[in-house]
Short mmCIF file of C-alpha atoms and ligand atoms in Angstrom, two decimals:
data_model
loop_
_atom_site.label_atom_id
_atom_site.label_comp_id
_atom_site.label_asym_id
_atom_site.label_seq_id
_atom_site.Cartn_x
_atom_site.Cartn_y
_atom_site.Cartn_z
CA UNK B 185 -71.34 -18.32 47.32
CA UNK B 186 -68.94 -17.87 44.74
CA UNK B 187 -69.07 -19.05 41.40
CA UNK B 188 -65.47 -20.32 40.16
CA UNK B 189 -66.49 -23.46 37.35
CA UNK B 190 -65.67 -22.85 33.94
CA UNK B 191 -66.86 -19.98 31.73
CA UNK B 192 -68.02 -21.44 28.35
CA UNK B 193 -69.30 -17.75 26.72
CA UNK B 194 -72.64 -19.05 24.74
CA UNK B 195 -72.47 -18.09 21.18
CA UNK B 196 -76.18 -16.47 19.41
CA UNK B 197 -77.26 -16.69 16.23
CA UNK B 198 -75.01 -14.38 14.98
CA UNK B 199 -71.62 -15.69 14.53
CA UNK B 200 -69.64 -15.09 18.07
CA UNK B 201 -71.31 -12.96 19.70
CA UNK B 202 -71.75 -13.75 23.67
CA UNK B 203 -75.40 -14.16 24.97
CA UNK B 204 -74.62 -12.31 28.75
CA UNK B 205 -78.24 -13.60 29.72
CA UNK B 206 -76.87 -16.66 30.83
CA UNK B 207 -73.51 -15.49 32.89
CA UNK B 208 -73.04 -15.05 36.87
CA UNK B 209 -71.70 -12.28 38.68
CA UNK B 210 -67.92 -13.66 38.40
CA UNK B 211 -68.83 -14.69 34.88
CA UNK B 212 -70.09 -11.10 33.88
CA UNK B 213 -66.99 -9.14 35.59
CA UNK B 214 -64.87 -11.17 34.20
CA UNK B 215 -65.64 -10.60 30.55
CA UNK B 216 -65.85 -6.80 31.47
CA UNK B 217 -62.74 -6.83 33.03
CA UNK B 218 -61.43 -8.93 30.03
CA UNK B 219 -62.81 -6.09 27.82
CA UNK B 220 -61.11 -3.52 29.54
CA UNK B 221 -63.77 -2.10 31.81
CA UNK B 222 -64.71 -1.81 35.26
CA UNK B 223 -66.25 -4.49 36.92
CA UNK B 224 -69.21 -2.34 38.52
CA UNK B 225 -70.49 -2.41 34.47
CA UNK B 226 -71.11 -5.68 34.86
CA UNK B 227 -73.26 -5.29 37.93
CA UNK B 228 -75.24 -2.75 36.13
CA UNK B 229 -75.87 -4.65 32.88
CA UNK B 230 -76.95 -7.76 35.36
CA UNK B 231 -79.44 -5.30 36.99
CA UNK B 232 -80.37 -4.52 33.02
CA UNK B 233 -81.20 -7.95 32.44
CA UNK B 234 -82.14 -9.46 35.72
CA UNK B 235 -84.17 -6.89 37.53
CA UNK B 236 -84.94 -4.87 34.70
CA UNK B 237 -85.95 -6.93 31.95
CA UNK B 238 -84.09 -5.71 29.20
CA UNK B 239 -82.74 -7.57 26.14
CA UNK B 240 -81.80 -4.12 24.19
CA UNK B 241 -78.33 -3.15 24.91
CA UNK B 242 -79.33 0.28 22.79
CA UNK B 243 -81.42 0.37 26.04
CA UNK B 244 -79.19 0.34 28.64
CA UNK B 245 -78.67 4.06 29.36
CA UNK B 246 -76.61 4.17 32.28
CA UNK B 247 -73.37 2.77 30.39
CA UNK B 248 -72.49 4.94 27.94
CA UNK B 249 -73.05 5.33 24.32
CA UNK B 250 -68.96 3.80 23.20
CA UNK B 251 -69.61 0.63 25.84
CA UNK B 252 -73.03 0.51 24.38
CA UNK B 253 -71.73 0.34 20.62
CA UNK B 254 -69.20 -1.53 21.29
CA UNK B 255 -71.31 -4.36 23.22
CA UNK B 256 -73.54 -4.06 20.43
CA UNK B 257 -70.76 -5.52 18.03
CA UNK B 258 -70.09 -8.74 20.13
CA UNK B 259 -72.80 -9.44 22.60
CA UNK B 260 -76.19 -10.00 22.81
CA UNK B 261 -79.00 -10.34 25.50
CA UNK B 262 -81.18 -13.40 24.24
CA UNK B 263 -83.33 -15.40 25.98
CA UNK B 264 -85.14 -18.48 24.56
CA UNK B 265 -88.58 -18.30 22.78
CA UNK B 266 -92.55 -19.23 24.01
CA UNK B 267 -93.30 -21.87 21.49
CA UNK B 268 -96.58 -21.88 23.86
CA UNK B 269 -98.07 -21.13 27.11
CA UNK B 270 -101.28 -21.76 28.80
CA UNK B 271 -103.04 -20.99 32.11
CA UNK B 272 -105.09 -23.20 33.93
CA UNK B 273 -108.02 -22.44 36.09
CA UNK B 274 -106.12 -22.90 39.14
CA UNK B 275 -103.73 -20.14 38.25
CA UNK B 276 -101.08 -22.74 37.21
CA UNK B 277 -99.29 -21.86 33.70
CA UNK B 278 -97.14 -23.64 31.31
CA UNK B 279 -94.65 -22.68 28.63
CA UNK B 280 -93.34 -24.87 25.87
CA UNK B 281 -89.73 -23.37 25.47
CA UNK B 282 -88.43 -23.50 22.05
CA UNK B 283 -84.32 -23.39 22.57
CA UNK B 284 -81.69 -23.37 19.74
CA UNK B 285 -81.77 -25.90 17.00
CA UNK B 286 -85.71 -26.18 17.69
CA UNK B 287 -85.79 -28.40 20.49
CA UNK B 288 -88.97 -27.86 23.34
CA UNK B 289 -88.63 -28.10 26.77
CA UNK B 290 -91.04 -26.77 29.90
CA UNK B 291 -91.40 -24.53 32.44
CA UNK B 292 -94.55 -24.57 35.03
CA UNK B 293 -95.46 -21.98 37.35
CA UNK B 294 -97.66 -23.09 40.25
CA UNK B 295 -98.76 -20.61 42.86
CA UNK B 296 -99.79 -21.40 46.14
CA UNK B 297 -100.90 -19.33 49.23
CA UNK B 298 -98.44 -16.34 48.89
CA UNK B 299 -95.88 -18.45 46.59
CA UNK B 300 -95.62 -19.16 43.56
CA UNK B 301 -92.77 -22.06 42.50
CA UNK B 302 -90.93 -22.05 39.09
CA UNK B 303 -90.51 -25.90 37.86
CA UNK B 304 -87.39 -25.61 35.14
CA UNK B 305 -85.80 -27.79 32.66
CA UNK B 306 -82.07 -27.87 32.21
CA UNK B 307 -81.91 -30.66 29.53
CA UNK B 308 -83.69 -31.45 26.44
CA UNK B 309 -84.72 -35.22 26.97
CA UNK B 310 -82.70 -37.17 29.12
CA UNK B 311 -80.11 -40.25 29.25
CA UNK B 312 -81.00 -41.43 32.39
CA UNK B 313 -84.18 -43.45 31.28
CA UNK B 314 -85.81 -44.33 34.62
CA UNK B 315 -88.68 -45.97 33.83
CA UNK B 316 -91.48 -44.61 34.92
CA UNK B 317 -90.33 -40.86 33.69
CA UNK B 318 -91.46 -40.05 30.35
CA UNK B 319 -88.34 -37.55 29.92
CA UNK B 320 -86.20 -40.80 29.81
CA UNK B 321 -88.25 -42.28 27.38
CA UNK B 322 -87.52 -39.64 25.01
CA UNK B 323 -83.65 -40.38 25.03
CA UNK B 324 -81.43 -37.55 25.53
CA UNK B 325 -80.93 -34.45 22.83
CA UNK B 326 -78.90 -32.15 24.73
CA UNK B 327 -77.58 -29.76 27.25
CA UNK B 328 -79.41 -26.36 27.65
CA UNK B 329 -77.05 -23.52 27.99
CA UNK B 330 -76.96 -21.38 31.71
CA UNK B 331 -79.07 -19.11 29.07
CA UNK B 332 -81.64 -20.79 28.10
CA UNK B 333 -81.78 -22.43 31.96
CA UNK B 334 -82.11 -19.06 33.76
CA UNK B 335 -84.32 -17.86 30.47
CA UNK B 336 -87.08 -19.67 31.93
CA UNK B 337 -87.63 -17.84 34.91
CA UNK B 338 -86.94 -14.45 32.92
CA UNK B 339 -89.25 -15.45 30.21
CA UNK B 340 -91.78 -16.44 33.30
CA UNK B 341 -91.82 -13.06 35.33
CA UNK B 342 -91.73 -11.50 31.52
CA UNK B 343 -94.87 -13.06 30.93
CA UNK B 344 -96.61 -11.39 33.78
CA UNK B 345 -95.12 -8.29 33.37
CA UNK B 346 -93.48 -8.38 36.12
CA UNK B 347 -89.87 -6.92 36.23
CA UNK B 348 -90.93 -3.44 37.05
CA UNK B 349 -93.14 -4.39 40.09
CA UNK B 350 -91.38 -5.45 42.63
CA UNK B 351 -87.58 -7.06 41.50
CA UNK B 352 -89.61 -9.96 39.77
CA UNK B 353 -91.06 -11.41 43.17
CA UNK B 354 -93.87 -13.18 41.37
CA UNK B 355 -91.50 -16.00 41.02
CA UNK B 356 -90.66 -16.71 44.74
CA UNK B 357 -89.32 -20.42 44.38
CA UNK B 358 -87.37 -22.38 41.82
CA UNK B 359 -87.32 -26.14 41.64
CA UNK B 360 -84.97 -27.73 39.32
CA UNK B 361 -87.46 -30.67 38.81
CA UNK B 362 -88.12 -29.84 34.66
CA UNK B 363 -87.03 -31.98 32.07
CA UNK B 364 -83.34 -33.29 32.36
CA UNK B 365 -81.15 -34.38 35.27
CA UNK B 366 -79.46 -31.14 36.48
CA UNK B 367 -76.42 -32.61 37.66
CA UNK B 368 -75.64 -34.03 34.10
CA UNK B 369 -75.20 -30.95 32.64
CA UNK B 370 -73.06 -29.11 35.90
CA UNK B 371 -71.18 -25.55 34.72
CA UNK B 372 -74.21 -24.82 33.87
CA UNK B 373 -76.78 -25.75 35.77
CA UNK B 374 -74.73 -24.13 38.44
CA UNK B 375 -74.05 -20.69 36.79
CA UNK B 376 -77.97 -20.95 36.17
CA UNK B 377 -78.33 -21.52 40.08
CA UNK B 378 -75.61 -18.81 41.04
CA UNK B 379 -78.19 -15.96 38.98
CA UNK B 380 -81.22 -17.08 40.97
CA UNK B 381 -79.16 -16.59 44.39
CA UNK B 382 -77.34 -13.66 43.50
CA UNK B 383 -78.86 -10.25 44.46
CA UNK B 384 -77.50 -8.42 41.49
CA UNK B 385 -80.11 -10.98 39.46
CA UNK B 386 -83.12 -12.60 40.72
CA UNK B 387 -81.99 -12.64 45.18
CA UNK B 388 -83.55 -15.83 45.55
CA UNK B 389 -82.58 -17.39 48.95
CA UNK B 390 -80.88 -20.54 49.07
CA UNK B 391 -83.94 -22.53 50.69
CA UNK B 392 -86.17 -21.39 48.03
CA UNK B 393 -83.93 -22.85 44.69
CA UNK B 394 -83.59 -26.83 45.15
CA UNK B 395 -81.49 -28.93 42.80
CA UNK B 396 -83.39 -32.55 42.22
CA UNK B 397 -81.21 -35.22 41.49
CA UNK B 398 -81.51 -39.30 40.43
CA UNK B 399 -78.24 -39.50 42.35
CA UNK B 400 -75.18 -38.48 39.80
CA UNK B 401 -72.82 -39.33 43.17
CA UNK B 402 -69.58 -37.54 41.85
CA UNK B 403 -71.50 -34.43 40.71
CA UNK B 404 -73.15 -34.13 43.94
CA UNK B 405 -70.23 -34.52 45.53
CA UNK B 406 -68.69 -31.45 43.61
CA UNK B 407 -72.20 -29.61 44.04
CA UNK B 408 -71.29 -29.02 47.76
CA UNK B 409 -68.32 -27.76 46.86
CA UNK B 410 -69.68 -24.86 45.02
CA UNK B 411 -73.34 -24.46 46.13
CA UNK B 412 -75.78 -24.03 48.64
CA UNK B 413 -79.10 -24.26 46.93
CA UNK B 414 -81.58 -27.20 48.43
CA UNK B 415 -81.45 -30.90 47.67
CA UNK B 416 -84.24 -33.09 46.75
CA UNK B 417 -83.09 -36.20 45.71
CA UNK B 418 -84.72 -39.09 43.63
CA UNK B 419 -84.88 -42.49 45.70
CA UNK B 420 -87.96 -44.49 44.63
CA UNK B 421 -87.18 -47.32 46.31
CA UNK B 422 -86.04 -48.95 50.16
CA UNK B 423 -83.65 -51.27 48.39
CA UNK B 424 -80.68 -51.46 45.70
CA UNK B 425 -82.91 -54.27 44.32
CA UNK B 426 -85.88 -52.66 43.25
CA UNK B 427 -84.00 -49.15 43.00
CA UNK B 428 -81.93 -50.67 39.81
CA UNK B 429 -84.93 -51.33 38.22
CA UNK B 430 -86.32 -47.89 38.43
CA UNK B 431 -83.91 -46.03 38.74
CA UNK B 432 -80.81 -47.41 36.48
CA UNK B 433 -78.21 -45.11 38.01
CA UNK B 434 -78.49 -47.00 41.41
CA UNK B 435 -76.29 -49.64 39.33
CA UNK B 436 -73.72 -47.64 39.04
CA UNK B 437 -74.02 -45.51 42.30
CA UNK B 438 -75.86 -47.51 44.53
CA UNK B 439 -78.37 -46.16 47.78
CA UNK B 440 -75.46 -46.31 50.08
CA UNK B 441 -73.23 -44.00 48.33
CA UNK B 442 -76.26 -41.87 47.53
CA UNK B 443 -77.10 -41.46 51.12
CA UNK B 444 -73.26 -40.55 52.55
CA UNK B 445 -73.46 -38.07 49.63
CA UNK B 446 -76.11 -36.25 50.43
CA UNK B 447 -75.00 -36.65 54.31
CA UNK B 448 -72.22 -34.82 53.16
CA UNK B 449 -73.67 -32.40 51.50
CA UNK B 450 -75.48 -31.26 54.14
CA UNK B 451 -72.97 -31.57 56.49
CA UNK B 452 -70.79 -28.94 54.20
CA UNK B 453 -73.49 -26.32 54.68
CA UNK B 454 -73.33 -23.44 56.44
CA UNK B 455 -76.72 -23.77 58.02
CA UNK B 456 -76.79 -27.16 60.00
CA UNK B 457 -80.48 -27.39 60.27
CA UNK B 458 -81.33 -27.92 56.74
CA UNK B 459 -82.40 -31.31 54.67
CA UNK B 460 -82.86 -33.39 52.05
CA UNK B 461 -85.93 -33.88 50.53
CA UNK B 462 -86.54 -37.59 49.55
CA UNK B 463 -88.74 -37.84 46.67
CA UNK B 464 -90.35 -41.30 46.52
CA UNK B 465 -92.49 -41.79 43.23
CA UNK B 466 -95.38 -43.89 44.43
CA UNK B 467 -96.10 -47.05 41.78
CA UNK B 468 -99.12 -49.05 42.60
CA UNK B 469 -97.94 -52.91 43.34
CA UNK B 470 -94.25 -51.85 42.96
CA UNK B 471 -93.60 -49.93 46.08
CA UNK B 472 -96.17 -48.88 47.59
CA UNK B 473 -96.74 -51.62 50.09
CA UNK B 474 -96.65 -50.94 53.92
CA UNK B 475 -93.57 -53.74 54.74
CA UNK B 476 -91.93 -50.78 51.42
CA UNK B 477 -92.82 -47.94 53.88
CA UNK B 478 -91.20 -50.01 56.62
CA UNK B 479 -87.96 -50.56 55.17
CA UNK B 480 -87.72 -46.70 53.60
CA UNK B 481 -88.14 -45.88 57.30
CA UNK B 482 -85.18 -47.90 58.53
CA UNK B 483 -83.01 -47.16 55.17
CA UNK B 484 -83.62 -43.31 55.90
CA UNK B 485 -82.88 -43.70 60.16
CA UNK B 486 -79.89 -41.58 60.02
CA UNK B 487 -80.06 -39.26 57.27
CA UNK B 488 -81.56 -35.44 57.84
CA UNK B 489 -84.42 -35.65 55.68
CA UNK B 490 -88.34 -35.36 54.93
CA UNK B 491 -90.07 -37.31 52.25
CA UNK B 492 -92.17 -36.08 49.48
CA UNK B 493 -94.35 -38.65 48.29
CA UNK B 494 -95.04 -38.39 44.52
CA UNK B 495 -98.47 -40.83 43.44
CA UNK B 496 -96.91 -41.72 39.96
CA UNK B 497 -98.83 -39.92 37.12
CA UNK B 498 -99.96 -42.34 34.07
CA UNK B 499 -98.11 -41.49 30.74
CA UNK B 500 -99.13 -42.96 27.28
CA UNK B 501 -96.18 -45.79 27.00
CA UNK B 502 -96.05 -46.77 30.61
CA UNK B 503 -97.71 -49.47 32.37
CA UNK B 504 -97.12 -48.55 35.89
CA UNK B 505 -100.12 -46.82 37.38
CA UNK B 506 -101.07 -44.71 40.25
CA UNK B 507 -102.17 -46.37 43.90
CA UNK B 508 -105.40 -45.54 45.21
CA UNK B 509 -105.67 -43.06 47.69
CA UNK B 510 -105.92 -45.63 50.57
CA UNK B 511 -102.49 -47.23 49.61
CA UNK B 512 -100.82 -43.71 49.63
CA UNK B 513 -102.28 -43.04 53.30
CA UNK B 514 -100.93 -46.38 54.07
CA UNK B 515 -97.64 -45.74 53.07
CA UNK B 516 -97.69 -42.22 54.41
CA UNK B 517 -99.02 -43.14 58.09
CA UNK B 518 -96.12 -45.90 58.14
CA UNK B 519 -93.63 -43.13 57.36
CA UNK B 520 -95.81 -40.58 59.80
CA UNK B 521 -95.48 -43.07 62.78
CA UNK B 522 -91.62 -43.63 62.10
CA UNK B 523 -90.85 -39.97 62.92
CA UNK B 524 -90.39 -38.24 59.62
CA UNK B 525 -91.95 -34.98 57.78
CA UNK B 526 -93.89 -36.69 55.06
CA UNK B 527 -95.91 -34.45 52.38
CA UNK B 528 -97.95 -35.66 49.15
CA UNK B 529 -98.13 -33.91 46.20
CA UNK B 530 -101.54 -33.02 45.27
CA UNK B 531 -102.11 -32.21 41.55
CA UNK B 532 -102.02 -29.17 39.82
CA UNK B 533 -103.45 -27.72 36.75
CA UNK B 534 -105.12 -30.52 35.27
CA UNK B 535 -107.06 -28.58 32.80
CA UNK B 536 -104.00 -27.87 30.74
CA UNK B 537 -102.40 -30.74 31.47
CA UNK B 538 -99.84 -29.10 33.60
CA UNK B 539 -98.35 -33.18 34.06
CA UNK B 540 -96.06 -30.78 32.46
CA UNK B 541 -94.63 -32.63 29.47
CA UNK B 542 -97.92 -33.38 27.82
CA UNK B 543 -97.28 -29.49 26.62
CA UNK B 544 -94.52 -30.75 24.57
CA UNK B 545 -95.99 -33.46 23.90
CA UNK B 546 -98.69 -32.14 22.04
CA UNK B 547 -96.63 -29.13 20.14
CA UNK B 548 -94.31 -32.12 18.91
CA UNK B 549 -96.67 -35.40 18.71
CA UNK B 550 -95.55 -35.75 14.98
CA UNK B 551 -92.32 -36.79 16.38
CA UNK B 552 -93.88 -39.19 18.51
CA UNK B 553 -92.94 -38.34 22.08
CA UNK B 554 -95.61 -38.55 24.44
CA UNK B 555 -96.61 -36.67 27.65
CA UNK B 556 -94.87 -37.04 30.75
CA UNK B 557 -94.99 -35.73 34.21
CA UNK B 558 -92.95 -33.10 35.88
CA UNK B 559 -93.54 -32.23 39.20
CA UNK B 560 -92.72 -29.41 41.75
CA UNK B 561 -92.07 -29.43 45.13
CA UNK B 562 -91.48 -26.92 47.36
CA UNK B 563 -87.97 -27.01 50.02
CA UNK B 564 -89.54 -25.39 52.74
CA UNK B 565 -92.25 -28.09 53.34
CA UNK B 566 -95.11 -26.76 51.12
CA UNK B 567 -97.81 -29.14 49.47
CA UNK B 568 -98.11 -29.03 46.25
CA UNK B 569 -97.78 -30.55 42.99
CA UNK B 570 -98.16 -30.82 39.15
CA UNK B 571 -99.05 -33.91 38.17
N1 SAH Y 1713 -83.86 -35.69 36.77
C1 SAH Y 1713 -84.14 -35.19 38.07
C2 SAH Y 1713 -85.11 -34.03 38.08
C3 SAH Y 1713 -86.34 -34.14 37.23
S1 SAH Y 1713 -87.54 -35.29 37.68
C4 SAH Y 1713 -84.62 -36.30 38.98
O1 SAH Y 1713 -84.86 -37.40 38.49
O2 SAH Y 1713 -84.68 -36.08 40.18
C5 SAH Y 1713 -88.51 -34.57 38.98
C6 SAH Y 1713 -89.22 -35.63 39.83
O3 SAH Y 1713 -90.38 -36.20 39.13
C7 SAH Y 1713 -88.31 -36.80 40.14
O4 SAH Y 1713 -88.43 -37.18 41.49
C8 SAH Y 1713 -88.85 -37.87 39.23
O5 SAH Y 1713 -88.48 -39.13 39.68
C9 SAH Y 1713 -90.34 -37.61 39.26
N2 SAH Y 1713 -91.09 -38.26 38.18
C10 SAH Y 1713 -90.69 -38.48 36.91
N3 SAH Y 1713 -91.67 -39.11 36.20
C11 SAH Y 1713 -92.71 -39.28 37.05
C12 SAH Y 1713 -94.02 -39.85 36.92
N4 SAH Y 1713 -94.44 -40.37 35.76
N5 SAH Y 1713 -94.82 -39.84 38.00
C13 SAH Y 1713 -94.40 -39.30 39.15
N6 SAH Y 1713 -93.19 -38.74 39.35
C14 SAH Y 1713 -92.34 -38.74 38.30
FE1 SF4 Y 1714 -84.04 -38.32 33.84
FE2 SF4 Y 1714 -85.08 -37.60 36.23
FE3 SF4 Y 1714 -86.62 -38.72 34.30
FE4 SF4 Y 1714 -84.80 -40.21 35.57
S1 SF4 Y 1714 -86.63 -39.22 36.51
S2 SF4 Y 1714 -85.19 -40.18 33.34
S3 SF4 Y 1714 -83.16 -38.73 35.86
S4 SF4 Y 1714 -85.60 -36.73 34.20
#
């Protein structure tokens, strides 16, 4: 995959100078090639950064001292800062990521077996406001740059030391299920995405980095044009009815649409075997009834999918609550019978409340915004959960 969108060179601290954390492969030669140099120095700074670990450009011996100085006059290698991080007992760990102008966002690690999936934010807040996400709740603030999106999984192999052993393998999955809806904030999002794929960076394959989306229909659209990562998409509902209320999005791009997207976008792939995960948020006496399961059954007849059940997780300001574990099974055997791969997310480091969310919202309660959950699921089938 090639990466062709826009280049929008992220400014640091210092007046002008260009963060290169955050830019691709095509990104990176270009602005060596615009500097006069070869492109193979931007393959070797990547491998600096991205397999390496290394923010120092004094540090990066194989270019030469005059590239090195004159780098060191107008770029910089920055990622964002640990405002916090804690490990649970079940090996989970959260980071509260402070980004530029001092907003948090966060990042959860969960291993599992012999993985170990990356859950990361790409917007502070978001404008979406479904309403049972506590994310939407807290209104949107802004965009993260491709540098502070692909900091997160530097910052999380960083914090296990992990860059020298082993090209930074401790991180073997990335969902794109933090705060934020990815698709909102595109260029960079996908220059984010292009770093995890690209073997020059992090050589993530494209099954193991999924994009998770409330259904931004035009961006999607434009998503298969440039990307292969996997698709996990945010449905909620069987019906436009209900789906409006939950979802407010649907108004605009309604479940039909939504489906023939993602139709499409796996029809544009390469690999004709692959599908979209449907996430379905389970909300006790809103749709979690067995005639619900019924009609998600029919609805999802002719789409190449499996569904990833989600029991919603309780947040301070919300009144929806989570089924029992009988009306999950219920719903799941419905689903089960009909044909379909159906998984439920269990929870995940509950002793640091790994809900992710309630990390921020206890490093910025003074601003009152509350706790809210993030999940992560896994493309190739895998169980498991924060919550
Ligand atoms: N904005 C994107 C990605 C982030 S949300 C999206 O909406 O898809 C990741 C998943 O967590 C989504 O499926 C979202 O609907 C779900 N989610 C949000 N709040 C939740 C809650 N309180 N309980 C359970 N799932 C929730
Ligand atoms: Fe935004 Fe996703 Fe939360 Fe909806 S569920 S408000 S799109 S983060």
């Amino acid at each position: 995959m090639t990466a062709t969108h826009g280049i929008s060179f992220q400014a640091g601290p210092q007046q002008g100078k260009v963060n290169l954390m955050g830019l691709s492969r095509v990104q990176m030669e270009q602005y060596f090639l615009d500097m006069g140099e070869k492109k193979f120095r931007a393959h070797q700074v990547l491998k600096w950064i991205h397999h390496g670990g290394v923010t120092r450009i004094e540090d990066m011996s194989n270019l030469g001292r005059s590239l090195r100085d004159k780098l060191l006059g107008v770029a910089e290698v920055r990622p964002p800062e640990i405002a916090s991080q804690q490990d649970s007992s079940d090996g989970t760990r959260k980071w509260a990521v402070r980004v530029d102008g001092g907003g948090l966002v966060e990042t959860v690690l969960i291993p599992a077996g012999n993985r170990a999936t990356l859950c990361v934010s790409s917007q502070v807040g978001c404008s979406l406001d479904c309403s049972f996400c506590s994310t939407g709740k807290q209104g949107f603030q802004r965009d993260l740059s491709a540098a502070e999106i692909i900091g997160q999984l530097w910052l999380a192999i960083k914090s296990y030391d992990a860059f020298q052993s082993g090209n930074g393998r401790i991180v073997t999955n990335v969902v794109m299920m933090g705060m934020g809806e990815p698709l909102l904030n595109f260029d960079n999002v996908v220059a984010a995405m292009d770093l995890m794929l690209e073997d020059l960076a992090y050589g993530l394959s494209k099954r193991r980095v999924t994009l998770s989306t409330s259904g931004v229909v035009p961006a999607l659209n434009r998503l298969a044009e440039v990307s292969e990562v996997s698709l996990a998409v945010s449905l909620h509902a069987p019906n436009d009815e209900l789906r409006n209320q939950l979802v407010p999005i649907n108004r605009k791009y309604p479940i039909a649409m939504l489906l023939e997207s993602c139709r499409n976008y796996m029809a544009a792939q390469m690999d004709k075997n692959r599908v979209v995960t449907i996430e379905y948020t389970l909300i006790a006496g809103v749709n979690d009834n067995v005639e619900q399961a019924r009609e998600l059954a029919e609805l999802l007849r002719n789409v190449p999918c499996k569904i990833n059940l989600i029991p919603f997780n309780t947040f301070a300001q919300s009144e929806y609550q989570r089924p029992s574990g009988n009306a999950v099974s219920r719903f799941w055997q419905v689903l089960v019978d009909a044909g379909y791969i159906v998984t439920v997310r269990t929870t995940r480091g509950d002793d640091i409340d790994a809900a992710c969310g309630q990390l921020v919202g206890q490093v910025v309660d003074r601003t009152g915004r509350s706790g809210r959950y993030r999940a992560a699921s896994d493309s190739d089938a895998q169980i498991i959960t924060v919550g």
